[in-house]
PDB file of C-alpha atoms and ligand atoms in Angstrom:
ATOM      1  CA  MET A   1       4.542 -41.976  -1.838  1.00  0.00           C
ATOM      2  CA  MET A   2       3.758 -38.212  -3.441  1.00  0.00           C
ATOM      3  CA  ASN A   3       3.463 -35.347  -1.603  1.00  0.00           C
ATOM      4  CA  PHE A   4       0.331 -33.889  -1.708  1.00  0.00           C
ATOM      5  CA  ILE A   5       0.926 -31.612   1.787  1.00  0.00           C
ATOM      6  CA  ALA A   6       2.631 -28.824  -0.133  1.00  0.00           C
ATOM      7  CA  LYS A   7       0.055 -28.613  -2.662  1.00  0.00           C
ATOM      8  CA  PRO A   8      -1.593 -25.013  -1.328  1.00  0.00           C
ATOM      9  CA  LEU A   9       1.635 -23.669  -1.023  1.00  0.00           C
ATOM     10  CA  ILE A  10       3.110 -24.839  -4.437  1.00  0.00           C
ATOM     11  CA  ASN A  11      -0.076 -23.343  -6.168  1.00  0.00           C
ATOM     12  CA  LEU A  12       0.480 -20.147  -4.432  1.00  0.00           C
ATOM     13  CA  LEU A  13       4.100 -19.991  -5.386  1.00  0.00           C
ATOM     14  CA  VAL A  14       3.214 -21.252  -8.997  1.00  0.00           C
ATOM     15  CA  GLU A  15       1.137 -18.749  -9.372  1.00  0.00           C
ATOM     16  CA  GLY A  16       3.485 -15.856  -7.926  1.00  0.00           C
ATOM     17  CA  ARG A  17       1.276 -15.349  -5.174  1.00  0.00           C
ATOM     18  CA  LEU A  18       3.128 -15.603  -2.233  1.00  0.00           C
ATOM     19  CA  LYS A  19       5.628 -13.215  -3.660  1.00  0.00           C
ATOM     20  CA  MET A  20       3.116 -10.434  -2.435  1.00  0.00           C
ATOM     21  CA  PRO A  21       3.931 -10.125   1.292  1.00  0.00           C
ATOM     22  CA  LEU A  22       7.826  -9.908   0.740  1.00  0.00           C
ATOM     23  CA  ARG A  23       7.605  -6.302   1.309  1.00  0.00           C
ATOM     24  CA  LYS A  24       5.866  -5.775   4.531  1.00  0.00           C
ATOM     25  CA  ARG A  25       3.445  -2.358   3.641  1.00  0.00           C
ATOM     26  CA  ARG A  26       1.401  -2.540   7.109  1.00  0.00           C
ATOM     27  CA  CYS A  27       2.053   1.244   7.936  1.00  0.00           C
ATOM     28  CA  GLU A  28       2.980   3.623   5.223  1.00  0.00           C
ATOM     29  CA  LEU A  29       3.837   7.131   6.786  1.00  0.00           C
ATOM     30  CA  ILE A  30       3.283   9.884   4.864  1.00  0.00           C
ATOM     31  CA  THR A  31       5.426  13.407   5.645  1.00  0.00           C
ATOM     32  CA  PRO A  32       5.832  16.695   4.285  1.00  0.00           C
ATOM     33  CA  ALA A  33       9.294  16.761   2.613  1.00  0.00           C
ATOM     34  CA  VAL A  34       9.377  20.458   3.433  1.00  0.00           C
ATOM     35  CA  ASN A  35       9.341  19.477   7.386  1.00  0.00           C
ATOM     36  CA  ARG A  36      12.511  18.700   8.303  1.00  0.00           C
ATOM     37  CA  GLY A  37      11.658  18.160  12.051  1.00  0.00           C
ATOM     38  CA  MET A  38       9.101  15.405  10.672  1.00  0.00           C
ATOM     39  CA  ILE A  39      11.718  13.919   8.740  1.00  0.00           C
ATOM     40  CA  GLU A  40      14.337  13.251  11.464  1.00  0.00           C
ATOM     41  CA  LYS A  41      11.410  11.988  13.971  1.00  0.00           C
ATOM     42  CA  SER A  42      10.113   9.597  11.203  1.00  0.00           C
ATOM     43  CA  SER A  43      13.574   7.932  10.436  1.00  0.00           C
ATOM     44  CA  ASP A  44      13.102   6.735  14.080  1.00  0.00           C
ATOM     45  CA  LEU A  45       9.367   5.644  14.301  1.00  0.00           C
ATOM     46  CA  PRO A  46       8.454   2.027  13.382  1.00  0.00           C
ATOM     47  CA  VAL A  47       6.885   2.095  10.019  1.00  0.00           C
ATOM     48  CA  ASP A  48       7.544  -0.595   7.356  1.00  0.00           C
ATOM     49  CA  GLN A  49       7.419   2.583   4.751  1.00  0.00           C
ATOM     50  CA  ILE A  50       8.282   6.339   4.564  1.00  0.00           C
ATOM     51  CA  ILE A  51       7.071   8.719   1.799  1.00  0.00           C
ATOM     52  CA  LEU A  52       8.393  11.829   1.990  1.00  0.00           C
ATOM     53  CA  ASP A  53       5.760  14.051   0.000  1.00  0.00           C
ATOM     54  CA  LEU A  54       6.309  17.006  -2.819  1.00  0.00           C
ATOM     55  CA  GLU A  55       2.878  17.050  -3.426  1.00  0.00           C
ATOM     56  CA  ASP A  56      -0.178  18.160  -1.828  1.00  0.00           C
ATOM     57  CA  SER A  57       1.049  18.858   1.494  1.00  0.00           C
ATOM     58  CA  VAL A  58       3.752  21.344  -0.154  1.00  0.00           C
ATOM     59  CA  VAL A  59       3.282  24.832  -1.848  1.00  0.00           C
ATOM     60  CA  GLU A  60       4.033  25.745  -5.369  1.00  0.00           C
ATOM     61  CA  GLU A  61       6.737  27.833  -3.835  1.00  0.00           C
ATOM     62  CA  ARG A  62       8.618  25.263  -1.528  1.00  0.00           C
ATOM     63  CA  LYS A  63       8.328  22.300  -4.208  1.00  0.00           C
ATOM     64  CA  LYS A  64      12.418  22.591  -4.908  1.00  0.00           C
ATOM     65  CA  GLU A  65      12.958  23.148  -1.506  1.00  0.00           C
ATOM     66  CA  ALA A  66      11.028  20.091  -1.007  1.00  0.00           C
ATOM     67  CA  ARG A  67      13.026  17.842  -3.394  1.00  0.00           C
ATOM     68  CA  HIS A  68      16.487  19.055  -1.849  1.00  0.00           C
ATOM     69  CA  ASN A  69      15.028  17.798   1.545  1.00  0.00           C
ATOM     70  CA  ALA A  70      13.786  14.343   0.482  1.00  0.00           C
ATOM     71  CA  ILE A  71      17.251  13.721  -1.224  1.00  0.00           C
ATOM     72  CA  ALA A  72      19.440  14.691   1.763  1.00  0.00           C
ATOM     73  CA  ALA A  73      16.915  12.780   4.256  1.00  0.00           C
ATOM     74  CA  PHE A  74      17.691   9.528   1.847  1.00  0.00           C
ATOM     75  CA  ASN A  75      21.126  10.118   1.535  1.00  0.00           C
ATOM     76  CA  GLU A  76      22.218  11.406   5.377  1.00  0.00           C
ATOM     77  CA  LEU A  77      19.507   9.621   7.635  1.00  0.00           C
ATOM     78  CA  CYS A  78      19.181   5.873   8.700  1.00  0.00           C
ATOM     79  CA  TRP A  79      15.809   4.545   7.657  1.00  0.00           C
ATOM     80  CA  GLY A  80      16.688   1.136   9.242  1.00  0.00           C
ATOM     81  CA  GLY A  81      15.377  -1.311   6.714  1.00  0.00           C
ATOM     82  CA  LYS A  82      12.168   0.730   5.850  1.00  0.00           C
ATOM     83  CA  ILE A  83      11.077   1.207   2.416  1.00  0.00           C
ATOM     84  CA  ARG A  84      11.952   4.574   1.145  1.00  0.00           C
ATOM     85  CA  SER A  85       9.593   6.423  -0.956  1.00  0.00           C
ATOM     86  CA  VAL A  86       9.088   9.769  -2.393  1.00  0.00           C
ATOM     87  CA  ARG A  87       5.458  11.095  -3.604  1.00  0.00           C
ATOM     88  CA  ILE A  88       6.110  13.081  -6.865  1.00  0.00           C
ATOM     89  CA  ASN A  89       3.625  15.456  -8.196  1.00  0.00           C
ATOM     90  CA  SER A  90       1.358  14.010 -10.927  1.00  0.00           C
ATOM     91  CA  VAL A  91       2.103  14.131 -14.523  1.00  0.00           C
ATOM     92  CA  ARG A  92      -0.106  16.609 -15.788  1.00  0.00           C
ATOM     93  CA  SER A  93       1.584  19.107 -13.101  1.00  0.00           C
ATOM     94  CA  PRO A  94       4.241  21.410 -14.195  1.00  0.00           C
ATOM     95  CA  TRP A  95       6.953  19.583 -11.223  1.00  0.00           C
ATOM     96  CA  CYS A  96       6.744  16.125 -12.391  1.00  0.00           C
ATOM     97  CA  TYR A  97       9.466  15.755 -14.697  1.00  0.00           C
ATOM     98  CA  HIS A  98      12.367  17.960 -12.377  1.00  0.00           C
ATOM     99  CA  ASP A  99      11.082  15.437  -9.430  1.00  0.00           C
ATOM    100  CA  ILE A 100      11.861  12.316 -10.989  1.00  0.00           C
ATOM    101  CA  LEU A 101      14.907  13.592 -12.674  1.00  0.00           C
ATOM    102  CA  GLU A 102      16.162  15.230  -9.689  1.00  0.00           C
ATOM    103  CA  ILE A 103      14.767  12.659  -7.104  1.00  0.00           C
ATOM    104  CA  VAL A 104      16.221   9.706  -8.881  1.00  0.00           C
ATOM    105  CA  LYS A 105      19.636  11.208  -9.777  1.00  0.00           C
ATOM    106  CA  GLY A 106      20.152  12.577  -6.213  1.00  0.00           C
ATOM    107  CA  ALA A 107      18.967   9.363  -4.139  1.00  0.00           C
ATOM    108  CA  GLY A 108      19.914   6.397  -6.553  1.00  0.00           C
ATOM    109  CA  ASN A 109      19.952   3.735  -4.762  1.00  0.00           C
ATOM    110  CA  ASN A 110      18.323   4.858  -1.529  1.00  0.00           C
ATOM    111  CA  LEU A 111      15.354   5.213  -3.060  1.00  0.00           C
ATOM    112  CA  ASP A 112      13.084   2.288  -3.345  1.00  0.00           C
ATOM    113  CA  THR A 113       9.602   3.462  -4.959  1.00  0.00           C
ATOM    114  CA  LEU A 114       7.938   6.502  -6.344  1.00  0.00           C
ATOM    115  CA  ILE A 115       4.466   7.253  -5.548  1.00  0.00           C
ATOM    116  CA  ILE A 116       2.442   8.388  -8.314  1.00  0.00           C
ATOM    117  CA  PRO A 117      -0.593  10.654  -7.363  1.00  0.00           C
ATOM    118  CA  LYS A 118      -3.897  11.637  -9.457  1.00  0.00           C
ATOM    119  CA  VAL A 119      -3.357   8.706 -12.046  1.00  0.00           C
ATOM    120  CA  LYS A 120      -5.795   8.829 -14.649  1.00  0.00           C
ATOM    121  CA  GLY A 121      -4.571   6.019 -16.897  1.00  0.00           C
ATOM    122  CA  ALA A 122      -2.386   3.357 -17.773  1.00  0.00           C
ATOM    123  CA  GLN A 123      -0.785   6.480 -19.911  1.00  0.00           C
ATOM    124  CA  ASP A 124       0.577   7.964 -17.076  1.00  0.00           C
ATOM    125  CA  LEU A 125       2.533   5.175 -15.887  1.00  0.00           C
ATOM    126  CA  TYR A 126       3.703   4.380 -19.478  1.00  0.00           C
ATOM    127  CA  PHE A 127       5.792   7.740 -19.161  1.00  0.00           C
ATOM    128  CA  ILE A 128       6.753   7.276 -15.767  1.00  0.00           C
ATOM    129  CA  ASP A 129       8.388   3.642 -16.285  1.00  0.00           C
ATOM    130  CA  LEU A 130       9.979   4.794 -19.532  1.00  0.00           C
ATOM    131  CA  PHE A 131      11.424   7.954 -18.171  1.00  0.00           C
ATOM    132  CA  LEU A 132      13.011   5.800 -15.088  1.00  0.00           C
ATOM    133  CA  SER A 133      14.251   3.246 -17.581  1.00  0.00           C
ATOM    134  CA  GLN A 134      16.322   6.070 -19.251  1.00  0.00           C
ATOM    135  CA  LEU A 135      17.654   7.425 -16.148  1.00  0.00           C
ATOM    136  CA  GLU A 136      18.450   4.432 -14.422  1.00  0.00           C
ATOM    137  CA  THR A 137      20.476   3.693 -17.784  1.00  0.00           C
ATOM    138  CA  GLU A 138      22.095   6.855 -17.764  1.00  0.00           C
ATOM    139  CA  ILE A 139      23.080   6.844 -14.156  1.00  0.00           C
ATOM    140  CA  GLY A 140      24.074   3.078 -13.860  1.00  0.00           C
ATOM    141  CA  MET A 141      21.745   2.653 -10.962  1.00  0.00           C
ATOM    142  CA  ASP A 142      21.691  -1.209  -9.287  1.00  0.00           C
ATOM    143  CA  CYS A 143      18.021  -1.675  -8.794  1.00  0.00           C
ATOM    144  CA  LYS A 144      15.041  -0.344 -10.702  1.00  0.00           C
ATOM    145  CA  VAL A 145      12.947   2.281  -8.928  1.00  0.00           C
ATOM    146  CA  GLY A 146       9.508   1.197  -8.052  1.00  0.00           C
ATOM    147  CA  ILE A 147       6.235   2.163  -8.278  1.00  0.00           C
ATOM    148  CA  GLU A 148       2.912   2.773  -6.266  1.00  0.00           C
ATOM    149  CA  CYS A 149       0.085   3.962  -7.935  1.00  0.00           C
ATOM    150  CA  MET A 150      -2.869   6.232  -6.213  1.00  0.00           C
ATOM    151  CA  ILE A 151      -6.286   5.354  -6.870  1.00  0.00           C
ATOM    152  CA  GLU A 152      -7.821   8.854  -5.914  1.00  0.00           C
ATOM    153  CA  GLN A 153      -9.475   9.848  -9.283  1.00  0.00           C
ATOM    154  CA  PRO A 154     -12.959   8.606 -10.927  1.00  0.00           C
ATOM    155  CA  GLU A 155     -10.684   7.724 -14.322  1.00  0.00           C
ATOM    156  CA  ALA A 156      -8.339   5.300 -12.077  1.00  0.00           C
ATOM    157  CA  VAL A 157     -11.222   3.536 -11.261  1.00  0.00           C
ATOM    158  CA  GLU A 158     -12.809   3.143 -14.342  1.00  0.00           C
ATOM    159  CA  TYR A 159      -9.354   2.272 -16.021  1.00  0.00           C
ATOM    160  CA  ILE A 160      -8.193   0.179 -13.462  1.00  0.00           C
ATOM    161  CA  ARG A 161      -7.610  -3.334 -15.416  1.00  0.00           C
ATOM    162  CA  ASP A 162      -5.082  -1.338 -17.998  1.00  0.00           C
ATOM    163  CA  ILE A 163      -3.619   0.494 -15.188  1.00  0.00           C
ATOM    164  CA  VAL A 164      -2.556  -2.587 -13.101  1.00  0.00           C
ATOM    165  CA  PHE A 165      -0.642  -4.405 -15.808  1.00  0.00           C
ATOM    166  CA  SER A 166       0.777  -1.247 -17.287  1.00  0.00           C
ATOM    167  CA  THR A 167       4.286  -1.727 -15.843  1.00  0.00           C
ATOM    168  CA  SER A 168       6.336  -4.879 -14.177  1.00  0.00           C
ATOM    169  CA  ARG A 169       7.505  -1.627 -11.859  1.00  0.00           C
ATOM    170  CA  LEU A 170       4.263  -1.511  -9.996  1.00  0.00           C
ATOM    171  CA  GLU A 171       4.255  -3.193  -6.520  1.00  0.00           C
ATOM    172  CA  ALA A 172       0.871  -1.435  -4.739  1.00  0.00           C
ATOM    173  CA  LEU A 173      -2.326   0.562  -5.258  1.00  0.00           C
ATOM    174  CA  ILE A 174      -3.036   3.254  -2.752  1.00  0.00           C
ATOM    175  CA  PHE A 175      -6.353   4.460  -2.090  1.00  0.00           C
ATOM    176  CA  GLY A 176      -6.756   8.422  -2.007  1.00  0.00           C
ATOM    177  CA  ALA A 177     -10.202   8.920  -0.029  1.00  0.00           C
ATOM    178  CA  ALA A 178      -9.400  12.739  -0.077  1.00  0.00           C
ATOM    179  CA  ASP A 179      -8.967  13.558  -3.640  1.00  0.00           C
ATOM    180  CA  PHE A 180     -11.714  10.869  -4.809  1.00  0.00           C
ATOM    181  CA  ALA A 181     -14.020  12.467  -2.245  1.00  0.00           C
ATOM    182  CA  ALA A 182     -13.141  15.685  -4.096  1.00  0.00           C
ATOM    183  CA  ALA A 183     -13.261  14.777  -7.582  1.00  0.00           C
ATOM    184  CA  MET A 184     -16.608  12.924  -6.973  1.00  0.00           C
ATOM    185  CA  GLY A 185     -17.970  15.932  -5.457  1.00  0.00           C
ATOM    186  CA  ILE A 186     -19.133  13.881  -2.161  1.00  0.00           C
ATOM    187  CA  PRO A 187     -19.789  17.021   0.076  1.00  0.00           C
ATOM    188  CA  ILE A 188     -18.068  15.702   3.245  1.00  0.00           C
ATOM    189  CA  LEU A 189     -15.226  17.981   4.821  1.00  0.00           C
ATOM    190  CA  ASP A 190     -14.057  15.828   7.688  1.00  0.00           C
ATOM    191  CA  LEU A 191     -13.578  12.315   6.295  1.00  0.00           C
ATOM    192  CA  SER A 192     -12.749  11.137  10.069  1.00  0.00           C
ATOM    193  CA  LYS A 193     -16.783  10.620  10.810  1.00  0.00           C
ATOM    194  CA  ILE A 194     -17.445   7.526   9.129  1.00  0.00           C
ATOM    195  CA  ASP A 195     -20.365   7.785   7.489  1.00  0.00           C
ATOM    196  CA  GLU A 196     -22.134   9.999  10.072  1.00  0.00           C
ATOM    197  CA  GLU A 197     -22.568  12.550   7.888  1.00  0.00           C
ATOM    198  CA  SER A 198     -23.236  11.052   4.546  1.00  0.00           C
ATOM    199  CA  LYS A 199     -26.525   8.866   5.656  1.00  0.00           C
ATOM    200  CA  TYR A 200     -25.430   6.479   3.086  1.00  0.00           C
ATOM    201  CA  PRO A 201     -26.548   3.023   4.199  1.00  0.00           C
ATOM    202  CA  GLY A 202     -23.328   1.242   3.002  1.00  0.00           C
ATOM    203  CA  HIS A 203     -19.475   1.990   3.466  1.00  0.00           C
ATOM    204  CA  ARG A 204     -19.106   4.818   1.040  1.00  0.00           C
ATOM    205  CA  TRP A 205     -15.461   3.684  -0.104  1.00  0.00           C
ATOM    206  CA  HIS A 206     -16.885  -0.413  -0.512  1.00  0.00           C
ATOM    207  CA  TYR A 207     -17.141   0.060  -4.045  1.00  0.00           C
ATOM    208  CA  VAL A 208     -13.588   1.492  -4.770  1.00  0.00           C
ATOM    209  CA  LEU A 209     -11.785  -0.521  -2.236  1.00  0.00           C
ATOM    210  CA  ASN A 210     -13.260  -3.778  -3.626  1.00  0.00           C
ATOM    211  CA  GLN A 211     -12.632  -2.968  -7.152  1.00  0.00           C
ATOM    212  CA  MET A 212      -9.114  -2.186  -5.731  1.00  0.00           C
ATOM    213  CA  ALA A 213      -8.846  -5.248  -4.152  1.00  0.00           C
ATOM    214  CA  VAL A 214      -9.960  -7.588  -6.575  1.00  0.00           C
ATOM    215  CA  THR A 215      -8.445  -6.208  -9.822  1.00  0.00           C
ATOM    216  CA  GLY A 216      -4.966  -5.596  -7.435  1.00  0.00           C
ATOM    217  CA  ARG A 217      -4.824  -8.949  -6.800  1.00  0.00           C
ATOM    218  CA  VAL A 218      -5.136 -10.348 -10.014  1.00  0.00           C
ATOM    219  CA  ALA A 219      -2.315  -8.479 -10.792  1.00  0.00           C
ATOM    220  CA  ASN A 220      -0.553  -9.740  -7.863  1.00  0.00           C
ATOM    221  CA  LEU A 221      -0.347  -5.950  -6.129  1.00  0.00           C
ATOM    222  CA  GLN A 222      -0.205  -4.924  -2.635  1.00  0.00           C
ATOM    223  CA  LEU A 223      -3.553  -2.844  -1.911  1.00  0.00           C
ATOM    224  CA  ILE A 224      -2.843   0.268   0.764  1.00  0.00           C
ATOM    225  CA  GLY A 225      -5.690   2.203   2.520  1.00  0.00           C
ATOM    226  CA  GLY A 226      -5.890   5.511   2.237  1.00  0.00           C
ATOM    227  CA  SER A 227      -4.908   8.706   4.411  1.00  0.00           C
ATOM    228  CA  PHE A 228      -7.081   9.161   7.403  1.00  0.00           C
ATOM    229  CA  PRO A 229      -7.654  12.994   9.050  1.00  0.00           C
ATOM    230  CA  GLY A 230      -8.540  11.997  12.209  1.00  0.00           C
ATOM    231  CA  TYR A 231      -5.790  11.209  14.466  1.00  0.00           C
ATOM    232  CA  ASP A 232      -7.058  11.762  18.504  1.00  0.00           C
ATOM    233  CA  ASN A 233      -9.873  10.231  20.255  1.00  0.00           C
ATOM    234  CA  ASP A 234     -12.787   9.773  17.658  1.00  0.00           C
ATOM    235  CA  GLY A 235     -10.636  10.370  15.091  1.00  0.00           C
ATOM    236  CA  ILE A 236      -8.262   7.165  16.039  1.00  0.00           C
ATOM    237  CA  LYS A 237     -11.359   5.275  16.805  1.00  0.00           C
ATOM    238  CA  ASN A 238     -12.615   5.598  13.189  1.00  0.00           C
ATOM    239  CA  TYR A 239      -9.041   5.125  12.026  1.00  0.00           C
ATOM    240  CA  ARG A 240      -8.858   1.657  13.267  1.00  0.00           C
ATOM    241  CA  LEU A 241     -12.530   0.878  12.385  1.00  0.00           C
ATOM    242  CA  GLU A 242     -11.631   2.150   8.666  1.00  0.00           C
ATOM    243  CA  ALA A 243      -8.330  -0.058   8.868  1.00  0.00           C
ATOM    244  CA  GLU A 244     -10.066  -3.208  10.087  1.00  0.00           C
ATOM    245  CA  TYR A 245     -12.732  -2.830   6.796  1.00  0.00           C
ATOM    246  CA  GLU A 246      -9.481  -2.335   4.488  1.00  0.00           C
ATOM    247  CA  LYS A 247      -8.099  -5.756   6.376  1.00  0.00           C
ATOM    248  CA  ALA A 248     -11.413  -7.373   5.859  1.00  0.00           C
ATOM    249  CA  LEU A 249     -11.358  -6.948   1.856  1.00  0.00           C
ATOM    250  CA  GLY A 250      -7.953  -8.098   1.782  1.00  0.00           C
ATOM    251  CA  PHE A 251      -5.800  -5.047   1.871  1.00  0.00           C
ATOM    252  CA  ASP A 252      -2.147  -5.098   3.058  1.00  0.00           C
ATOM    253  CA  GLY A 253      -1.572  -1.887   5.021  1.00  0.00           C
ATOM    254  CA  LYS A 254      -2.589   1.533   5.446  1.00  0.00           C
ATOM    255  CA  TRP A 255      -1.351   5.152   4.876  1.00  0.00           C
ATOM    256  CA  ALA A 256      -0.713   6.955   8.174  1.00  0.00           C
ATOM    257  CA  ILE A 257      -0.417  10.927   8.398  1.00  0.00           C
ATOM    258  CA  HIS A 258       0.374  11.492  11.679  1.00  0.00           C
ATOM    259  CA  PRO A 259       2.921   9.136  14.179  1.00  0.00           C
ATOM    260  CA  ASN A 260      -0.624   8.554  16.404  1.00  0.00           C
ATOM    261  CA  GLN A 261      -1.790   6.181  13.660  1.00  0.00           C
ATOM    262  CA  VAL A 262       0.981   3.887  13.383  1.00  0.00           C
ATOM    263  CA  SER A 263       0.735   1.980  16.082  1.00  0.00           C
ATOM    264  CA  VAL A 264      -2.702   1.524  15.117  1.00  0.00           C
ATOM    265  CA  ALA A 265      -2.363  -0.019  11.331  1.00  0.00           C
ATOM    266  CA  THR A 266       0.797  -2.298  12.222  1.00  0.00           C
ATOM    267  CA  GLU A 267      -1.364  -3.729  15.056  1.00  0.00           C
ATOM    268  CA  VAL A 268      -4.412  -3.985  12.594  1.00  0.00           C
ATOM    269  CA  PHE A 269      -2.160  -5.424   9.543  1.00  0.00           C
ATOM    270  CA  THR A 270      -0.109  -7.610  11.783  1.00  0.00           C
ATOM    271  CA  PRO A 271      -1.878 -11.227  12.284  1.00  0.00           C
ATOM    272  CA  SER A 272      -2.512 -11.485  16.065  1.00  0.00           C
ATOM    273  CA  ASP A 273      -0.751 -14.681  17.896  1.00  0.00           C
ATOM    274  CA  LYS A 274      -4.109 -16.349  18.138  1.00  0.00           C
ATOM    275  CA  ILE A 275      -4.994 -16.530  14.780  1.00  0.00           C
ATOM    276  CA  ILE A 276      -1.153 -17.490  13.892  1.00  0.00           C
ATOM    277  CA  GLU A 277      -1.764 -20.388  16.679  1.00  0.00           C
ATOM    278  CA  GLN A 278      -5.183 -21.209  14.772  1.00  0.00           C
ATOM    279  CA  ALA A 279      -3.460 -21.106  11.377  1.00  0.00           C
ATOM    280  CA  ARG A 280      -0.460 -23.542  12.521  1.00  0.00           C
ATOM    281  CA  LYS A 281      -2.780 -26.088  14.263  1.00  0.00           C
ATOM    282  CA  LEU A 282      -5.105 -25.940  11.204  1.00  0.00           C
ATOM    283  CA  LYS A 283      -2.176 -26.406   8.768  1.00  0.00           C
ATOM    284  CA  ASN A 284      -0.730 -29.228  10.925  1.00  0.00           C
ATOM    285  CA  ALA A 285      -4.468 -30.926  11.045  1.00  0.00           C
ATOM    286  CA  PHE A 286      -4.833 -30.683   7.450  1.00  0.00           C
ATOM    287  CA  ASN A 287      -1.291 -32.054   6.174  1.00  0.00           C
ATOM    288  CA  GLU A 288      -2.283 -35.202   8.756  1.00  0.00           C
ATOM    289  CA  ALA A 289      -5.291 -35.791   6.929  1.00  0.00           C
ATOM    290  CA  VAL A 290      -3.902 -35.180   3.430  1.00  0.00           C
ATOM    291  CA  GLU A 291      -1.071 -38.107   4.340  1.00  0.00           C
ATOM    292  CA  LYS A 292      -4.249 -40.229   5.169  1.00  0.00           C
ATOM    293  CA  GLY A 293      -5.970 -39.214   1.582  1.00  0.00           C
ATOM    294  CA  LEU A 294      -8.384 -36.877   3.037  1.00  0.00           C
ATOM    295  CA  GLY A 295      -9.023 -33.451   1.674  1.00  0.00           C
ATOM    296  CA  ALA A 296     -12.104 -32.164   4.138  1.00  0.00           C
ATOM    297  CA  ILE A 297     -11.465 -32.603   7.692  1.00  0.00           C
ATOM    298  CA  VAL A 298     -13.512 -31.035  10.570  1.00  0.00           C
ATOM    299  CA  PHE A 299     -11.417 -28.978  12.492  1.00  0.00           C
ATOM    300  CA  ASP A 300     -12.718 -27.035  15.824  1.00  0.00           C
ATOM    301  CA  GLY A 301     -16.399 -27.384  14.292  1.00  0.00           C
ATOM    302  CA  GLN A 302     -15.685 -26.641  11.240  1.00  0.00           C
ATOM    303  CA  MET A 303     -15.638 -28.250   7.659  1.00  0.00           C
ATOM    304  CA  VAL A 304     -12.116 -27.159   5.922  1.00  0.00           C
ATOM    305  CA  ASP A 305     -10.260 -28.124   2.887  1.00  0.00           C
ATOM    306  CA  TYR A 306      -7.862 -26.577   0.514  1.00  0.00           C
ATOM    307  CA  ALA A 307      -9.220 -23.194   0.267  1.00  0.00           C
ATOM    308  CA  THR A 308      -8.763 -22.684   4.049  1.00  0.00           C
ATOM    309  CA  ILE A 309      -5.741 -23.969   3.977  1.00  0.00           C
ATOM    310  CA  GLU A 310      -4.683 -21.182   1.626  1.00  0.00           C
ATOM    311  CA  VAL A 311      -5.821 -18.485   4.105  1.00  0.00           C
ATOM    312  CA  ALA A 312      -3.959 -19.998   6.795  1.00  0.00           C
ATOM    313  CA  GLU A 313      -0.824 -20.075   4.491  1.00  0.00           C
ATOM    314  CA  ARG A 314      -1.689 -16.469   3.436  1.00  0.00           C
ATOM    315  CA  ILE A 315      -1.942 -15.583   7.362  1.00  0.00           C
ATOM    316  CA  LEU A 316       1.253 -17.767   8.411  1.00  0.00           C
ATOM    317  CA  VAL A 317       3.401 -16.169   5.583  1.00  0.00           C
ATOM    318  CA  ARG A 318       2.366 -12.371   6.872  1.00  0.00           C
ATOM    319  CA  GLN A 319       3.761 -13.328  10.598  1.00  0.00           C
ATOM    320  CA  GLU A 320       7.103 -11.338  11.075  1.00  0.00           C
TER     321      GLU A 320
HETATM  322  C1  GLV B   1      -3.965  11.647  -0.436  1.00  0.00           C
HETATM  323  O1  GLV B   1      -3.487  11.839  -1.517  1.00  0.00           O
HETATM  324  C2  GLV B   1      -5.580  11.688  -0.825  1.00  0.00           C
HETATM  325  O2  GLV B   1      -6.268  12.269  -1.862  1.00  0.00           O
HETATM  326  O3  GLV B   1      -6.383  11.111   0.565  1.00  0.00           O
HETATM  327 MG1   MG B   2      -4.429  12.699  -3.009  1.00  0.00          MG
END
């Protein structure tokens, strides 16, 4: 008899959609590459990804120092399986060329991805992709450096369909709330106060986040929620709320800019024991039904069919 049971799983594998959660990115912690103390501390924190920043948290005079610190940190410290990334300066800045050259030559296979800020269109990523290909060949690197693209300019939202298919190196889209607010002229100085000042009746980032979610999924990319300035008291409550909104739209993780945010992001983007148990039971009940020739069943008082099983499969592949 033909095995119908695995159909949803097979659909996902054929479409490549189950590849997506292989690299966990529930929490991406970003740290200024000029702060050696914070870099050392980050290497011990339980995050999925560490980003050493050469861009907006580093003043012009210290860009070179930041590069050297990032290289030393990836070559000398133990990162325990975390994804190791560097946020370089934008392709329109005077530092980008040397950031890529020096970081890739210096850290080589100890570097997993480059985070590209202030992207305005696919052309930015073509440049990075070609540059990386030449460098990798020249220095004989074993693996390709991945790319994560920040969506924080109105142009990136407008041209997102070209951006997501610009290079096979692209692994994730990351929202940059602060730069987006600045570029749009949104007059709110403290972005940790969710919608209190703007009086806008909807969630202010909904359009961009949903655009990222839908277009990013089409290209099989991971979706990462943006930086959030609050990390204490109400700030951390609102951070959790924003992470929950992002999860509800299908996002995979969130940036953290402070150690207090790490456990919150990780918890929000890890399926709870309860939902894993429900997903397992649902899958088992459905598989039994399919064996009997039924494609829709009543489970826990609701009608479920193959679509719900896909949701269950996705929850189960995300568990640790
Ligand atoms: C991060 O880079 C941001 O602009 O929010
Ligand atoms: Mg930014």
